[in-house]
GROMACS .gro file of C-alpha atoms in nm:
model
  278
    1MET     CA    1  -0.029  -0.002   0.016
    2ILE     CA    2   0.286   0.233   0.064
    3ASN     CA    3   0.485   0.163  -0.216
    4ALA     CA    4   0.118   0.211  -0.434
    5ALA     CA    5   0.067   0.581  -0.278
    6LYS     CA    6   0.438   0.638  -0.342
    7SER     CA    7   0.360   0.582  -0.718
    8GLY     CA    8   0.085   0.737  -0.687
    9PRO     CA    9  -0.016   1.107  -0.906
   10THR     CA   10   0.234   1.386  -0.724
   11LEU     CA   11  -0.019   1.646  -0.626
   12GLN     CA   12   0.092   2.015  -0.691
   13ARG     CA   13   0.051   2.258  -0.417
   14PRO     CA   14  -0.112   2.593  -0.519
   15THR     CA   15   0.097   2.813  -0.528
   16THR     CA   16   0.116   3.129  -0.328
   17PRO     CA   17   0.039   3.472  -0.507
   18GLU     CA   18   0.304   3.746  -0.458
   19ILE     CA   19   0.236   4.018  -0.223
   20ILE     CA   20   0.290   4.329  -0.358
   21HIS     CA   21   0.377   4.574  -0.005
   22PRO     CA   22   0.253   4.931  -0.030
   23VAL     CA   23   0.576   5.128   0.003
   24ARG     CA   24   0.539   5.242   0.449
   25ASN     CA   25   0.486   4.838   0.490
   26ARG     CA   26   0.782   4.681   0.273
   27PRO     CA   27   1.027   4.472   0.467
   28SER     CA   28   1.290   4.644   0.571
   29SER     CA   29   1.646   4.483   0.453
   30TYR     CA   30   1.725   4.458   0.799
   31SER     CA   31   1.594   4.102   0.920
   32HIS     CA   32   1.344   4.138   0.675
   33GLU     CA   33   1.097   4.274   0.886
   34ARG     CA   34   0.844   4.558   0.743
   35LYS     CA   35   0.917   4.939   0.801
   36VAL     CA   36   0.746   5.034   1.168
   37SER     CA   37   0.743   5.439   1.129
   38VAL     CA   38   0.797   5.670   1.424
   39CYS     CA   39   0.419   5.769   1.362
   40GLU     CA   40   0.328   5.451   1.362
   41VAL     CA   41   0.448   5.361   1.789
   42TYR     CA   42   0.342   5.737   1.853
   43GLU     CA   43  -0.041   5.683   1.787
   44ALA     CA   44   0.011   5.370   1.961
   45LEU     CA   45   0.165   5.572   2.248
   46MET     CA   46  -0.151   5.787   2.206
   47ASN     CA   47  -0.417   5.524   2.237
   48LYS     CA   48  -0.255   5.392   2.545
   49ARG     CA   49  -0.389   5.704   2.736
   50SER     CA   50  -0.736   5.626   2.648
   51SER     CA   51  -0.704   5.229   2.730
   52TRP     CA   52  -0.502   5.308   3.062
   53LYS     CA   53  -0.805   5.181   3.238
   54GLN     CA   54  -0.784   4.855   3.031
   55PHE     CA   55  -0.391   4.854   3.093
   56ARG     CA   56  -0.469   4.794   3.434
   57ARG     CA   57  -0.774   4.585   3.435
   58TYR     CA   58  -0.538   4.334   3.254
   59ARG     CA   59  -0.248   4.385   3.438
   60SER     CA   60  -0.080   4.482   3.135
   61HIS     CA   61   0.244   4.717   3.144
   62PRO     CA   62   0.215   5.043   3.000
   63SER     CA   63   0.612   5.019   2.863
   64ASP     CA   64   0.483   4.738   2.664
   65VAL     CA   65   0.263   4.915   2.446
   66GLY     CA   66   0.421   4.921   2.083
   67MET     CA   67   0.687   4.649   2.178
   68SER     CA   68   0.471   4.399   1.961
   69LEU     CA   69   0.505   4.578   1.632
   70PRO     CA   70   0.817   4.404   1.403
   71GLY     CA   71   1.178   4.435   1.530
   72MET     CA   72   1.056   4.698   1.868
   73GLN     CA   73   1.114   4.401   2.139
   74ASN     CA   74   1.410   4.265   1.957
   75ALA     CA   75   1.546   4.637   1.930
   76ARG     CA   76   1.480   4.705   2.341
   77ASN     CA   77   1.697   4.338   2.430
   78GLN     CA   78   1.941   4.488   2.231
   79ILE     CA   79   1.991   4.781   2.423
   80ASN     CA   80   1.874   4.567   2.796
   81ARG     CA   81   2.148   4.318   2.706
   82HIS     CA   82   2.406   4.551   2.721
   83GLY     CA   83   2.338   4.622   3.056
   84GLY     CA   84   2.236   4.889   3.213
   85ARG     CA   85   2.258   5.239   2.996
   86ASP     CA   86   2.292   5.604   3.041
   87GLN     CA   87   2.047   5.759   2.789
   88ILE     CA   88   2.125   6.110   2.653
   89LEU     CA   89   1.911   6.299   2.371
   90VAL     CA   90   2.066   6.568   2.209
   91ILE     CA   91   1.789   6.825   2.036
   92ASP     CA   92   1.900   7.065   1.803
   93ASP     CA   93   1.666   7.378   1.869
   94TYR     CA   94   1.845   7.637   1.607
   95GLU     CA   95   1.625   7.794   1.321
   96SER     CA   96   1.711   7.532   1.034
   97MET     CA   97   1.497   7.304   1.281
   98ILE     CA   98   1.166   7.517   1.312
   99GLU     CA   99   1.017   7.334   0.996
  100HIS     CA  100   1.108   6.981   1.182
  101ARG     CA  101   0.939   7.093   1.570
  102ARG     CA  102   0.676   6.850   1.553
  103ASN     CA  103   0.816   6.554   1.389
  104VAL     CA  104   1.130   6.612   1.661
  105LYS     CA  105   0.836   6.590   1.935
  106GLU     CA  106   0.748   6.293   1.826
  107THR     CA  107   1.070   6.095   1.754
  108ALA     CA  108   1.206   6.187   2.086
  109ARG     CA  109   0.879   6.030   2.246
  110VAL     CA  110   0.923   5.728   2.059
  111ILE     CA  111   1.318   5.672   2.080
  112SER     CA  112   1.302   5.744   2.509
  113TYR     CA  113   0.994   5.571   2.545
  114SER     CA  114   1.125   5.251   2.381
  115VAL     CA  115   1.502   5.284   2.557
  116LYS     CA  116   1.411   5.415   2.887
  117VAL     CA  117   1.383   5.048   3.094
  118SER     CA  118   1.774   5.068   3.080
  119ASP     CA  119   1.810   5.404   3.206
  120LYS     CA  120   1.670   5.336   3.584
  121ASP     CA  121   1.817   5.668   3.673
  122GLY     CA  122   1.656   5.917   3.490
  123MET     CA  123   1.731   6.008   3.067
  124ASP     CA  124   1.938   6.338   3.047
  125LEU     CA  125   1.773   6.561   2.761
  126TYR     CA  126   2.044   6.847   2.594
  127PHE     CA  127   1.920   7.121   2.376
  128ALA     CA  128   2.211   7.203   2.172
  129SER     CA  129   2.214   7.621   2.242
  130ASP     CA  130   2.157   7.541   2.637
  131SER     CA  131   2.434   7.187   2.625
  132CYS     CA  132   2.627   7.332   2.973
  133ASN     CA  133   2.234   7.266   3.136
  134PRO     CA  134   2.075   6.883   3.061
  135GLN     CA  135   1.780   6.823   3.219
  136LYS     CA  136   1.681   6.515   3.381
  137CYS     CA  137   1.364   6.328   3.251
  138GLN     CA  138   1.271   6.021   3.393
  139ASN     CA  139   0.993   5.947   3.140
  140SER     CA  140   0.891   5.958   2.769
  141SER     CA  141   0.655   6.246   2.815
  142ASP     CA  142   0.826   6.446   3.024
  143VAL     CA  143   1.072   6.451   2.718
  144GLU     CA  144   0.833   6.508   2.511
  145ALA     CA  145   0.686   6.825   2.700
  146LYS     CA  146   1.029   7.014   2.711
  147ILE     CA  147   1.103   7.010   2.391
  148ARG     CA  148   0.739   7.142   2.348
  149ASN     CA  149   0.793   7.422   2.540
  150LYS     CA  150   1.162   7.476   2.402
  151VAL     CA  151   1.148   7.816   2.179
  152THR     CA  152   1.382   7.777   1.872
  153VAL     CA  153   1.692   7.936   1.893
  154SER     CA  154   1.870   8.210   1.585
  155GLY     CA  155   2.174   8.115   1.459
  156CYS     CA  156   2.332   7.823   1.313
  157CYS     CA  157   2.390   7.518   1.569
  158ASP     CA  158   2.754   7.478   1.702
  159MET     CA  159   2.766   7.068   1.745
  160LYS     CA  160   3.115   7.055   1.834
  161LYS     CA  161   3.066   7.259   2.191
  162CYS     CA  162   2.732   7.085   2.227
  163LEU     CA  163   2.872   6.732   2.202
  164GLU     CA  164   3.210   6.799   2.396
  165ASP     CA  165   2.962   6.910   2.743
  166VAL     CA  166   2.773   6.603   2.698
  167MET     CA  167   3.137   6.401   2.688
  168ASP     CA  168   3.277   6.588   2.954
  169GLN     CA  169   2.919   6.493   3.121
  170VAL     CA  170   2.960   6.086   3.023
  171LYS     CA  171   3.323   6.127   3.193
  172ALA     CA  172   3.214   6.350   3.524
  173ASN     CA  173   2.969   6.019   3.541
  174GLY     CA  174   3.228   5.785   3.495
  175THR     CA  175   3.210   5.648   3.154
  176LYS     CA  176   2.948   5.414   3.211
  177PRO     CA  177   2.764   5.269   2.912
  178THR     CA  178   2.635   5.507   2.717
  179GLY     CA  179   2.352   5.575   2.411
  180ILE     CA  180   2.388   5.965   2.282
  181TYR     CA  181   2.091   5.946   2.067
  182ILE     CA  182   2.148   6.300   1.843
  183PHE     CA  183   1.821   6.499   1.702
  184THR     CA  184   1.949   6.714   1.384
  185ASP     CA  185   1.989   6.826   0.995
  186GLY     CA  186   2.281   6.846   1.001
  187ILE     CA  187   2.298   7.212   0.923
  188TRP     CA  188   2.566   7.358   1.213
  189ASP     CA  189   2.763   7.668   1.251
  190PRO     CA  190   3.052   7.673   0.908
  191GLU     CA  191   3.318   7.692   1.155
  192HIS     CA  192   3.274   7.420   1.340
  193LYS     CA  193   3.114   7.173   1.134
  194PRO     CA  194   3.466   6.970   0.981
  195GLU     CA  195   3.530   6.925   1.418
  196VAL     CA  196   3.271   6.719   1.535
  197LYS     CA  197   3.493   6.450   1.388
  198ASP     CA  198   3.732   6.570   1.668
  199VAL     CA  199   3.496   6.462   1.902
  200ILE     CA  200   3.459   6.110   1.792
  201HIS     CA  201   3.828   6.080   1.777
  202GLU     CA  202   3.850   6.163   2.131
  203SER     CA  203   3.539   5.935   2.283
  204ILE     CA  204   3.720   5.636   2.033
  205ASP     CA  205   4.043   5.744   2.262
  206LEU     CA  206   3.835   5.767   2.560
  207LEU     CA  207   3.781   5.392   2.515
  208ILE     CA  208   4.044   5.260   2.421
  209LYS     CA  209   4.201   5.445   2.751
  210LYS     CA  210   3.977   5.278   2.948
  211ASN     CA  211   3.993   4.928   2.818
  212ALA     CA  212   3.603   4.942   2.756
  213LYS     CA  213   3.384   4.779   2.460
  214PRO     CA  214   3.284   4.998   2.183
  215ALA     CA  215   2.932   4.949   2.228
  216ASP     CA  216   2.975   5.099   2.544
  217LEU     CA  217   2.912   5.441   2.339
  218MET     CA  218   2.715   5.479   2.049
  219PHE     CA  219   2.622   5.841   1.915
  220GLN     CA  220   2.337   5.782   1.680
  221PHE     CA  221   2.258   6.064   1.504
  222ILE     CA  222   1.895   6.103   1.337
  223GLN     CA  223   1.844   6.295   1.056
  224PHE     CA  224   1.520   6.545   0.985
  225GLY     CA  225   1.464   6.683   0.677
  226ARG     CA  226   1.723   6.555   0.274
  227ASP     CA  227   1.932   6.918   0.302
  228PRO     CA  228   2.214   6.739   0.098
  229GLU     CA  229   2.494   6.907   0.256
  230GLY     CA  230   2.352   6.767   0.558
  231SER     CA  231   2.348   6.433   0.463
  232LYS     CA  232   2.702   6.453   0.331
  233ARG     CA  233   2.803   6.535   0.688
  234LEU     CA  234   2.640   6.287   0.878
  235LYS     CA  235   2.768   5.984   0.631
  236PHE     CA  236   3.119   6.131   0.668
  237LEU     CA  237   3.083   6.086   1.030
  238ASP     CA  238   2.892   5.777   1.001
  239ASP     CA  239   3.194   5.638   0.784
  240GLY     CA  240   3.493   5.795   0.842
  241CYS     CA  241   3.520   5.824   1.203
  242LYS     CA  242   3.623   5.432   1.268
  243ARG     CA  243   3.906   5.343   1.391
  244THR     CA  244   4.071   4.986   1.464
  245HIS     CA  245   4.288   4.914   1.765
  246ARG     CA  246   4.434   4.594   1.847
  247GLY     CA  247   4.217   4.411   1.606
  248VAL     CA  248   3.872   4.597   1.771
  249GLU     CA  249   3.647   4.770   1.495
  250TYR     CA  250   3.552   5.090   1.732
  251ASP     CA  251   3.289   5.186   1.517
  252ILE     CA  252   3.081   5.421   1.750
  253VAL     CA  253   2.922   5.624   1.535
  254ASP     CA  254   2.567   5.524   1.311
  255THR     CA  255   2.333   5.767   1.115
  256LYS     CA  256   1.977   5.694   1.027
  257HIS     CA  257   1.704   5.894   0.880
  258CYS     CA  258   1.422   5.987   1.091
  259ASP     CA  259   1.153   5.804   0.876
  260ASP     CA  260   1.390   5.508   0.903
  261HIS     CA  261   1.225   5.196   1.051
  262VAL     CA  262   1.264   5.239   1.426
  263PRO     CA  263   1.426   4.944   1.568
  264LYS     CA  264   1.747   5.017   1.356
  265ILE     CA  265   1.732   5.381   1.518
  266ILE     CA  266   1.683   5.287   1.863
  267ILE     CA  267   1.959   5.037   1.788
  268GLY     CA  268   2.252   5.251   1.632
  269SER     CA  269   2.608   5.158   1.589
  270ILE     CA  270   2.555   4.865   1.868
  271SER     CA  271   2.477   4.600   1.601
  272LYS     CA  272   2.705   4.618   1.354
  273HIS     CA  273   2.476   4.429   1.093
  274ASN     CA  274   2.203   4.744   1.140
  275ASP     CA  275   2.525   4.977   1.108
  276ASN     CA  276   2.622   4.826   0.746
  277ASP     CA  277   2.269   4.802   0.690
  278ASP     CA  278   2.179   5.136   0.448
   0.00000   0.00000   0.00000
């Protein structure tokens, strides 16, 4: 009977029709996941407010909102896998960013919500125009409110000075594992824009001196708008500020656009695959 079954006609499986994803839902090249936008996660966070009683009823922790979206929980896990991390958000608040104010506010809310669990003593929020006075934020709502209430400053951003102030604080805190998310268009003070790379190289020197891992410090530039000069500048920092020391590659800078897959923005240069995925 078995032989008869083997010699019988072969059944043809029906072919699965090809699915053409809309542009916003096409799988990203990172882990073959569909793209998750800032808007999608932000909407989930806003819906959380109206569903608060439901979360309490089913004992679902509010910090889990949005984590069921593709790649989100994995990104949070990768951040946590490296132990407790200080999380720093740097906001370019100069006039060239005025058209992106709402997008910056919502993106910062999403990113800070996703990474806050790894920073037990609260996140540090820096505004580029006042980088000597960071503000402590215990949650993502606080981050969003402070950005919403900040007045845009005239002139050009001195990103070098800003990141120097940030790194001074990192060193004062004992150079603990730190993620630095910089929200900017890349349009900076022309007198200082080439010198931002110096801050990166000095940060690599610090890691080597402390015998720390490359993943212990991350600069994640998140670009708003598509200014050609700004894009070129950020790409240079991403591609041109790497160094190898005793066989270990120190690639601590990543650049993503605010429209990119949110988990890729969160992970930044912590994952080498993610950093090379553009």
